[in-house]
Amino acid sequence: MHRVALPPDFQAWREAARDALRQGYLPEQIDLQDDSLERPMVLALEADEAPGGPPVERPHVPKAFLEAAQNAAVHRDPNRWNLLYRLLSRLQAERNLLHVGVDTDVAELRRLTDQVRRDVHKMHAFVRFRKVDAPDETGNPTEHYIAWYRPDHRIVPLVAPFFAERFAVMHWTILTPDASVRWTPEQRQLEFGPGVGREQGPREDDVEDLWRSYYASIFNPARLNPEAMRNEMPIRYWGNLPEVDLLPQLLQRAEGRVESMVLQQKGKTTAAPFVPAEHELTILRRAMPSCEGCELYKHATQVVPGVGAEGAHLMLVGEQPGDKEDVEGLPFVGPAGGVLRKALGELRIDPAEVFMTNAVKHFKFVQRGKLRLHQNPRMGEINACRPWLRAELDAVKPRVVLCLGASASKSLLGGTFALMTSRGKVHESPYAERVIATVHPSAVLRARDQAGHEQLYNFLKDDLAMAYELSRHPA
Ligand code: URA
Ligand code: SF4
């Protein structure tokens, strides 16, 4: 009998298996085992008689087998090495073996790879980072995120690239009983190390929020089926999750807080990570309250989504909710809305027929005593919020968009759009085929004298009439 000790990873098995195959060992002559349960880091090759088969110099190894074997190799089932050798050996004569689903070896391989895949999935979802202050190599303090997790199988190398991509700009370490892995953003490098016990994991929990958000971001409510999620998440994990009570709220959240955090570290503000993939209005409305795409959510009462029917032919885009809209959660219900509705009424346009929304979904103001004074959004805020407007455009697919005022015009027609010289004309925009710009109803209210008031009101009404007329027919 000869016995070779090897680390139990795929590479080691591959070399041992090639060696055995080259010498002509049949599967039943060989026993490939992890060295012992206490020392599972060693794989032994044992053979106790002369090879009983022909030597195989150049083994035939289909790509699909290689992939499956790499996954099965990290499974804790002690029989996996023998199974893989048996399959490899049989594949030399039975080229289509892997397609024979009823074959017990093939079915067993499928069972192992399925379980590993599920384990990988769960680790993606349940790893929980905590913030610790750890000095870097040069002794400078840095923010470091650490997670401790116990996977069912030895999957750390399989999951590491996922976390490297998702948390590319952060310093993080994941500890498991089998192995640990560390990511250094500056070098864009994954480093693997030994496993550690639970007690070496972080205790302080400065950023429970980060984990909550991460969790919320994994389970995109737009696509989420709570029943499926419950089934997918075995009860034993639930004990680990402080946010089980939060599930109902989490289900309401859009994905992306963590992505947004990452983007903000890079100096970008955008609603994009919060916007669900599906752009149905009900889904958008449900996701919008969780937006933290720019600073404006912090002081406003609530987000104000657009109102109107999916399939409306005309979309009106204002600037942002005002004081009253912020309180009521509906667009154009304050004084400016009054002017707009008056014009619609005089043109005999049913407000229910048009879709009304804003370029920016949160109220921006400064507090002066009891008053909240409206402030114009900056270009950065208009840009940050545009993904919501785009999603609404995509849901409604209006034939014509009428921008009310400079902010909406800048959002859809570019930051240098000159409202007073270009209003009342049809423009093409990257976001909608036919876009018209007009004055904002609040500008009508602010007019200095009666003549100015009338002129601006007529601009608004004329442009509204034109936009409505155009929207009655396809382009
Ligand atoms: N002004 C706007 O631009 N939008 C509103 O919703 C209300 C006032
Ligand atoms: Fe998000 Fe827009 Fe509100 Fe900013 S204004 S937080 S981008 S919804």
Coordinates of C-alpha atoms and ligand atoms in Angstrom, one line a residue:
M1 CA 0.0 0.0 0.0
H2 CA 1.2 3.5 -0.7
R3 CA -0.1 6.5 0.9
V4 CA 0.3 10.1 -0.2
A5 CA -0.7 13.0 2.0
L6 CA -1.9 16.1 0.3
P7 CA -3.9 19.2 1.2
P8 CA -7.5 18.5 0.4
D9 CA -8.1 21.1 -2.2
F10 CA -9.1 20.6 -5.8
Q11 CA -5.6 21.1 -7.1
A12 CA -4.2 18.4 -4.8
W13 CA -7.0 15.9 -5.8
R14 CA -6.4 16.7 -9.4
E15 CA -2.7 15.8 -9.1
A16 CA -3.4 12.7 -7.1
A17 CA -6.1 11.6 -9.5
R18 CA -3.9 12.1 -12.6
D19 CA -1.2 10.2 -10.9
A20 CA -3.4 7.3 -10.1
L21 CA -5.0 7.3 -13.5
R22 CA -1.6 7.4 -15.2
Q23 CA -0.5 4.4 -13.2
G24 CA -3.7 2.6 -14.1
Y25 CA -5.5 2.3 -10.8
L26 CA -9.2 1.4 -11.0
P27 CA -11.6 3.4 -8.7
E28 CA -12.3 0.3 -6.6
Q29 CA -8.5 -0.1 -5.9
I30 CA -8.1 3.3 -4.5
D31 CA -9.3 5.2 -1.4
L32 CA -8.9 8.9 -1.4
Q33 CA -9.6 10.4 2.0
D34 CA -9.2 13.5 4.0
D35 CA -6.4 12.4 6.4
S36 CA -8.5 12.5 9.6
L37 CA -11.5 14.3 11.0
E38 CA -9.2 16.2 13.4
R39 CA -6.9 17.1 10.6
P40 CA -9.1 17.5 7.6
M41 CA -6.5 19.6 5.9
V42 CA -4.8 16.5 4.5
L43 CA -5.9 14.3 1.7
A44 CA -4.3 10.8 1.5
L45 CA -3.9 8.6 -1.6
E46 CA -4.0 5.0 -0.6
A47 CA -3.5 2.0 -2.9
D48 CA -2.7 -1.5 -1.8
E49 CA -2.2 -3.6 -4.9
A50 CA -0.8 -3.4 -8.4
P51 CA -2.8 -1.3 -10.9
G52 CA -5.6 -3.3 -12.4
G53 CA -6.4 -1.1 -15.4
P54 CA -4.6 0.3 -18.4
P55 CA -2.5 3.4 -17.8
V56 CA -4.2 6.6 -19.0
E57 CA -1.5 9.0 -20.1
R58 CA -3.8 11.9 -21.3
P59 CA -7.0 11.8 -19.3
H60 CA -10.1 13.1 -21.0
V61 CA -11.6 15.8 -18.7
P62 CA -14.7 17.6 -20.0
K63 CA -15.0 21.2 -18.9
A64 CA -18.3 20.7 -17.2
F65 CA -16.8 18.0 -15.1
L66 CA -13.9 20.3 -14.1
E67 CA -16.3 23.0 -13.0
A68 CA -18.5 20.6 -11.1
A69 CA -15.5 18.9 -9.5
Q70 CA -14.2 22.2 -8.3
N71 CA -17.4 22.9 -6.5
A72 CA -17.8 19.4 -5.1
A73 CA -14.3 19.5 -3.8
V74 CA -15.2 22.1 -1.1
H75 CA -18.1 19.9 0.1
R76 CA -17.5 18.3 3.5
D77 CA -18.7 14.9 2.4
P78 CA -15.7 12.6 3.0
N79 CA -16.6 10.5 0.0
R80 CA -16.3 13.2 -2.5
W81 CA -12.7 12.4 -3.6
N82 CA -13.5 8.8 -4.3
L83 CA -16.7 9.9 -6.1
L84 CA -14.7 12.3 -8.3
Y85 CA -12.1 9.7 -9.1
R86 CA -14.7 7.2 -10.0
L87 CA -16.4 9.7 -12.3
L88 CA -13.1 10.8 -13.8
S89 CA -12.1 7.2 -14.4
R90 CA -15.5 6.3 -16.0
L91 CA -15.4 9.4 -18.2
Q92 CA -12.5 7.9 -20.0
A93 CA -14.7 5.3 -21.6
E94 CA -18.2 6.8 -21.1
R95 CA -17.8 10.2 -22.7
N96 CA -21.5 11.2 -22.2
L97 CA -21.7 10.1 -18.7
L98 CA -22.5 13.5 -17.2
H99 CA -25.6 13.6 -19.3
V100 CA -26.9 10.5 -17.7
G101 CA -28.9 12.0 -14.9
V102 CA -30.1 8.7 -13.5
D103 CA -26.6 7.4 -13.0
T104 CA -26.0 7.2 -9.2
D105 CA -22.5 8.8 -9.4
V106 CA -23.8 11.6 -11.6
A107 CA -26.7 12.2 -9.3
E108 CA -24.4 12.2 -6.3
L109 CA -22.2 14.8 -8.0
R110 CA -25.2 16.9 -8.7
R111 CA -26.3 16.6 -5.0
L112 CA -22.9 17.9 -3.8
T113 CA -22.7 20.8 -6.2
D114 CA -26.3 21.8 -5.5
Q115 CA -25.6 22.0 -1.8
V116 CA -22.4 23.9 -2.3
R117 CA -24.2 26.3 -4.6
R118 CA -26.8 26.9 -2.0
D119 CA -24.2 27.4 0.7
V120 CA -22.5 30.0 -1.5
H121 CA -25.8 31.8 -2.0
K122 CA -26.4 31.9 1.8
M123 CA -23.0 33.2 2.5
H124 CA -23.5 36.0 0.1
A125 CA -26.7 36.9 1.9
F126 CA -25.8 36.4 5.5
V127 CA -22.3 37.6 6.0
R128 CA -22.5 40.5 8.4
F129 CA -19.7 43.1 8.4
R130 CA -18.9 45.0 11.6
K131 CA -16.7 48.1 11.6
V132 CA -13.4 48.0 13.5
D133 CA -10.6 50.5 13.6
A134 CA -7.5 48.6 12.6
P135 CA -4.1 50.0 11.7
D136 CA -2.8 49.2 8.2
E137 CA 0.7 47.9 7.4
T138 CA 2.2 51.3 8.0
G139 CA 0.5 51.8 11.3
N140 CA -2.1 54.3 10.1
P141 CA -5.6 53.8 11.4
T142 CA -8.1 52.7 8.8
E143 CA -11.7 51.6 8.8
H144 CA -11.8 47.9 8.5
Y145 CA -14.9 45.8 8.2
I146 CA -14.8 42.3 9.6
A147 CA -17.3 39.5 9.5
W148 CA -17.3 36.1 11.1
Y149 CA -19.4 33.3 9.5
R150 CA -19.7 29.6 9.6
P151 CA -20.4 28.1 6.2
D152 CA -21.5 24.5 5.9
H153 CA -18.7 23.8 3.4
R154 CA -15.3 25.1 2.7
I155 CA -16.5 27.8 0.3
V156 CA -14.3 30.8 1.2
P157 CA -12.4 30.8 -2.0
L158 CA -15.6 30.5 -4.0
V159 CA -17.3 33.4 -2.3
A160 CA -14.4 35.8 -2.0
P161 CA -14.6 37.3 -5.5
F162 CA -18.3 38.2 -4.9
F163 CA -17.4 40.3 -1.9
A164 CA -14.3 41.8 -3.6
E165 CA -16.6 43.1 -6.3
R166 CA -19.3 44.3 -4.0
F167 CA -17.2 46.0 -1.4
A168 CA -14.4 46.9 -3.8
V169 CA -13.4 50.2 -2.0
M170 CA -13.4 48.9 1.5
H171 CA -10.9 47.1 3.7
W172 CA -12.6 43.9 4.8
T173 CA -11.9 40.5 6.3
I174 CA -14.1 37.5 6.4
L175 CA -13.2 34.9 9.1
T176 CA -14.5 31.4 9.1
P177 CA -13.5 28.3 11.1
D178 CA -11.7 26.9 8.0
A179 CA -10.2 29.9 6.4
S180 CA -10.1 33.6 6.3
V181 CA -9.8 36.1 3.5
R182 CA -8.8 39.7 3.4
W183 CA -9.3 42.4 0.7
T184 CA -7.1 45.4 0.3
P185 CA -8.7 47.9 -2.0
E186 CA -5.5 49.7 -2.9
Q187 CA -3.9 46.6 -4.2
R188 CA -7.2 45.1 -5.4
Q189 CA -6.0 41.9 -3.8
L190 CA -7.5 38.9 -2.0
E191 CA -5.3 37.2 0.6
F192 CA -6.3 33.9 2.1
G193 CA -5.3 32.9 5.6
P194 CA -6.0 30.2 8.3
G195 CA -9.4 29.8 9.9
V196 CA -10.3 31.3 13.3
G197 CA -12.7 30.6 16.1
R198 CA -15.8 32.5 16.9
E199 CA -14.1 34.4 19.8
Q200 CA -11.7 36.0 17.4
G201 CA -14.5 37.6 15.5
P202 CA -15.4 41.3 16.2
R203 CA -17.7 42.0 19.1
E204 CA -18.4 45.7 18.8
D205 CA -21.1 46.5 16.4
D206 CA -20.8 50.0 15.2
V207 CA -22.5 49.4 11.9
E208 CA -25.3 47.1 12.5
D209 CA -27.0 49.4 10.0
L210 CA -24.5 48.4 7.3
W211 CA -25.5 44.8 7.7
R212 CA -29.2 45.6 7.7
S213 CA -28.8 47.5 4.5
Y214 CA -26.7 44.9 3.0
Y215 CA -29.3 42.3 3.9
A216 CA -32.0 44.6 2.5
S217 CA -30.0 45.0 -0.7
I218 CA -29.6 41.3 -1.2
F219 CA -33.3 40.7 -1.1
N220 CA -34.6 43.1 -3.7
P221 CA -38.2 43.6 -2.7
A222 CA -39.1 44.3 -6.3
R223 CA -38.4 40.7 -7.1
L224 CA -39.0 39.2 -3.7
N225 CA -41.4 36.5 -2.9
P226 CA -41.4 36.3 0.9
E227 CA -42.6 32.7 1.0
A228 CA -39.7 31.6 -1.2
M229 CA -37.4 33.6 1.0
R230 CA -38.6 31.9 4.1
N231 CA -38.1 28.5 2.5
E232 CA -34.7 29.5 1.2
M233 CA -33.6 30.6 4.7
P234 CA -33.5 27.6 7.1
I235 CA -34.7 28.4 10.6
R236 CA -31.3 27.9 12.1
Y237 CA -30.1 31.1 10.4
W238 CA -32.9 33.1 11.7
G239 CA -31.5 33.1 15.2
N240 CA -28.5 34.9 13.9
L241 CA -30.4 37.7 12.5
P242 CA -31.4 40.7 14.7
E243 CA -33.5 42.0 11.9
V244 CA -35.9 39.2 11.7
D245 CA -38.4 41.6 13.4
L246 CA -37.6 44.0 10.7
L247 CA -38.4 41.7 7.9
P248 CA -41.7 43.4 6.9
Q249 CA -40.0 46.8 6.6
L250 CA -37.0 45.3 4.9
L251 CA -39.3 43.8 2.3
Q252 CA -40.4 47.3 1.5
R253 CA -36.9 48.5 0.8
A254 CA -35.2 48.9 -2.4
E255 CA -31.9 47.3 -3.0
G256 CA -28.8 49.3 -2.9
R257 CA -27.9 51.1 0.3
V258 CA -24.6 49.5 0.4
E259 CA -23.9 50.1 -3.2
S260 CA -24.8 53.7 -2.6
M261 CA -22.4 53.9 0.4
V262 CA -19.7 52.6 -1.9
L263 CA -20.5 55.1 -4.6
Q264 CA -20.6 57.9 -2.0
Q265 CA -17.1 56.9 -0.8
K266 CA -16.1 57.6 -4.4
G267 CA -17.8 60.9 -4.2
K268 CA -20.9 60.1 -6.4
T269 CA -24.4 60.8 -5.3
T270 CA -27.1 59.0 -7.1
A271 CA -30.4 57.3 -6.5
A272 CA -29.5 54.6 -9.0
P273 CA -28.8 51.8 -6.4
F274 CA -32.2 52.3 -4.8
V275 CA -34.2 52.1 -8.0
P276 CA -35.6 48.6 -8.5
A277 CA -35.0 46.8 -11.7
E278 CA -38.7 46.6 -12.5
H279 CA -40.2 50.0 -13.3
E280 CA -43.8 49.4 -12.5
L281 CA -45.3 52.4 -10.7
T282 CA -46.4 50.4 -7.7
I283 CA -42.9 49.0 -7.3
L284 CA -41.3 52.4 -7.7
R285 CA -43.6 53.9 -5.1
R286 CA -42.9 51.2 -2.7
A287 CA -39.1 51.5 -3.1
M288 CA -38.8 55.3 -3.2
P289 CA -39.1 56.0 0.6
S290 CA -35.8 54.2 1.2
C291 CA -33.9 56.4 -1.2
E292 CA -30.7 58.0 0.3
G293 CA -29.3 58.9 -3.1
C294 CA -28.5 62.4 -2.0
E295 CA -28.8 64.5 1.2
L296 CA -32.3 65.7 0.7
Y297 CA -34.1 62.7 2.3
K298 CA -32.6 63.7 5.7
H299 CA -34.8 66.8 6.4
A300 CA -37.9 66.3 4.3
T301 CA -41.0 64.7 5.7
Q302 CA -41.4 62.2 3.0
V303 CA -40.6 61.4 -0.6
V304 CA -43.2 62.5 -3.1
P305 CA -43.6 60.1 -6.1
G306 CA -45.4 61.0 -9.3
V307 CA -49.1 60.4 -9.6
G308 CA -51.2 59.4 -12.6
A309 CA -51.8 56.4 -14.7
E310 CA -49.3 54.1 -16.3
G311 CA -49.9 54.8 -20.0
A312 CA -50.7 58.5 -19.6
H313 CA -49.7 60.2 -22.9
L314 CA -48.6 63.5 -21.3
M315 CA -46.2 63.7 -18.4
L316 CA -45.7 67.0 -16.5
V317 CA -42.4 67.3 -14.6
G318 CA -42.1 70.0 -11.9
E319 CA -39.0 70.9 -9.9
Q320 CA -39.5 69.3 -6.4
P321 CA -42.3 69.0 -3.9
G322 CA -43.1 72.2 -2.0
D323 CA -44.1 72.6 1.7
K324 CA -47.6 71.3 1.2
E325 CA -46.6 68.5 -1.1
D326 CA -44.0 67.4 1.4
V327 CA -46.6 67.1 4.2
E328 CA -49.2 65.4 2.0
G329 CA -47.0 63.2 -0.1
L330 CA -48.6 64.3 -3.3
P331 CA -47.3 66.5 -6.1
F332 CA -48.9 69.9 -7.0
V333 CA -51.3 70.2 -4.2
G334 CA -50.0 73.6 -3.0
P335 CA -50.2 77.1 -4.4
A336 CA -48.2 76.3 -7.6
G337 CA -50.4 73.3 -8.1
G338 CA -53.4 75.6 -7.9
V339 CA -52.1 77.6 -10.9
L340 CA -51.4 74.5 -12.8
R341 CA -54.8 73.0 -12.2
K342 CA -56.4 76.3 -13.1
A343 CA -54.7 76.2 -16.5
L344 CA -55.6 72.5 -17.0
G345 CA -59.2 73.3 -16.1
E346 CA -59.4 76.2 -18.6
L347 CA -58.0 73.9 -21.3
R348 CA -60.5 71.2 -20.3
I349 CA -57.8 68.7 -19.6
D350 CA -58.7 66.3 -16.9
P351 CA -55.8 66.2 -14.4
A352 CA -56.4 62.5 -14.0
E353 CA -55.4 62.1 -17.7
V354 CA -51.8 63.4 -17.2
F355 CA -49.0 62.0 -15.1
M356 CA -47.5 64.6 -12.7
T357 CA -44.2 64.3 -11.1
N358 CA -41.0 66.2 -10.2
A359 CA -37.3 66.2 -11.2
V360 CA -36.4 65.9 -7.5
K361 CA -38.5 63.8 -5.2
H362 CA -37.7 65.4 -1.8
F363 CA -38.5 68.9 -0.6
K364 CA -35.4 71.1 -0.2
F365 CA -35.8 74.1 2.2
V366 CA -34.2 76.2 4.9
Q367 CA -36.0 76.7 8.2
R368 CA -36.7 80.3 9.1
G369 CA -38.6 80.3 12.4
K370 CA -41.8 78.4 11.6
L371 CA -41.4 78.8 7.9
R372 CA -39.8 76.4 5.6
L373 CA -38.4 78.3 2.7
H374 CA -38.1 76.6 -0.7
Q375 CA -34.6 76.3 -2.1
N376 CA -33.7 75.4 -5.6
P377 CA -32.1 72.0 -6.0
R378 CA -28.5 72.0 -7.2
M379 CA -27.5 70.3 -10.4
G380 CA -25.9 67.5 -8.3
E381 CA -29.3 66.8 -6.6
I382 CA -31.1 66.9 -10.0
N383 CA -28.7 64.4 -11.4
A384 CA -28.8 62.2 -8.3
C385 CA -32.6 62.0 -8.5
R386 CA -32.8 61.5 -12.3
P387 CA -32.8 57.7 -12.1
W388 CA -36.3 57.9 -10.4
L389 CA -37.5 60.2 -13.1
R390 CA -36.1 57.9 -15.8
A391 CA -37.8 54.9 -14.1
E392 CA -41.1 56.8 -14.0
L393 CA -40.7 57.7 -17.7
D394 CA -40.0 54.1 -18.4
A395 CA -43.1 53.0 -16.5
V396 CA -45.5 55.6 -18.1
K397 CA -43.9 55.8 -21.5
P398 CA -45.6 59.2 -22.3
R399 CA -45.7 60.5 -25.8
V400 CA -44.8 64.0 -24.7
V401 CA -43.1 65.4 -21.6
L402 CA -43.7 68.9 -20.5
C403 CA -41.0 70.3 -18.2
L404 CA -42.2 73.0 -15.8
G405 CA -39.4 75.4 -15.1
A406 CA -35.7 75.3 -15.2
S407 CA -34.9 72.4 -12.9
A408 CA -37.0 69.8 -14.9
S409 CA -35.6 71.2 -18.1
K410 CA -32.1 70.8 -16.9
S411 CA -32.8 67.3 -15.9
L412 CA -34.1 66.2 -19.2
L413 CA -32.5 68.7 -21.7
G414 CA -29.1 69.3 -20.1
G415 CA -27.6 71.7 -17.6
T416 CA -27.2 74.6 -20.0
F417 CA -30.8 74.6 -21.3
A418 CA -32.0 78.2 -21.6
L419 CA -35.7 78.2 -20.6
M420 CA -36.9 81.6 -21.8
T421 CA -35.4 81.4 -25.3
S422 CA -36.2 77.7 -25.9
R423 CA -39.6 77.2 -24.2
G424 CA -42.6 76.1 -26.3
K425 CA -40.6 74.1 -28.7
V426 CA -40.3 70.4 -29.2
H427 CA -36.9 69.0 -28.2
E428 CA -35.5 65.5 -28.3
S429 CA -33.9 64.2 -25.2
P430 CA -31.9 61.1 -24.3
Y431 CA -34.7 60.3 -21.9
A432 CA -37.8 61.0 -23.9
E433 CA -38.6 61.5 -27.6
R434 CA -40.5 64.7 -27.4
V435 CA -39.8 67.1 -24.6
I436 CA -41.2 70.6 -24.3
A437 CA -40.2 73.2 -21.7
T438 CA -42.3 75.9 -20.2
V439 CA -42.4 78.3 -17.2
H440 CA -43.0 77.0 -13.7
P441 CA -46.4 77.8 -12.2
S442 CA -44.7 79.2 -9.2
A443 CA -43.0 81.8 -11.5
V444 CA -46.4 82.9 -12.4
L445 CA -47.2 83.4 -8.7
R446 CA -44.0 85.4 -8.2
A447 CA -44.5 87.8 -11.2
R448 CA -43.9 91.4 -10.1
D449 CA -46.9 92.9 -11.7
Q450 CA -50.2 92.0 -13.3
A451 CA -48.8 92.2 -16.9
G452 CA -45.9 89.9 -16.0
H453 CA -48.4 87.5 -14.3
E454 CA -50.6 87.4 -17.4
Q455 CA -47.7 86.9 -19.7
L456 CA -46.2 84.0 -17.8
Y457 CA -49.6 82.4 -17.2
N458 CA -50.2 82.5 -20.9
F459 CA -46.9 80.9 -21.7
L460 CA -47.7 78.1 -19.3
K461 CA -51.2 77.7 -20.7
D462 CA -50.1 77.8 -24.4
D463 CA -47.3 75.4 -23.9
L464 CA -49.6 73.1 -21.9
A465 CA -52.2 73.2 -24.8
M466 CA -49.5 72.4 -27.3
A467 CA -48.1 69.6 -25.3
Y468 CA -51.5 68.1 -24.7
E469 CA -52.5 68.4 -28.4
L470 CA -49.2 66.7 -29.5
S471 CA -49.7 63.9 -26.9
R472 CA -53.1 62.9 -28.4
H473 CA -51.3 61.2 -31.3
P474 CA -48.3 58.9 -31.5
A475 CA -45.1 60.6 -32.8
Ligands
URA1 N1 -43.7 72.7 -7.4 C1 -43.2 71.7 -8.1 O1 -42.3 71.9 -8.9 N2 -43.7 70.5 -7.8 C2 -44.7 70.3 -7.0 O2 -45.0 69.1 -6.8 C3 -45.2 71.4 -6.3 C4 -44.7 72.6 -6.5
SF4_2 FE1 -33.2 60.1 -3.4 FE2 -34.1 62.0 -5.0 FE3 -34.7 62.1 -2.4 FE4 -32.2 62.6 -3.2 S1 -34.0 63.8 -3.7 S2 -32.8 61.3 -1.5 S3 -32.0 61.2 -4.9 S4 -35.4 60.6 -3.9

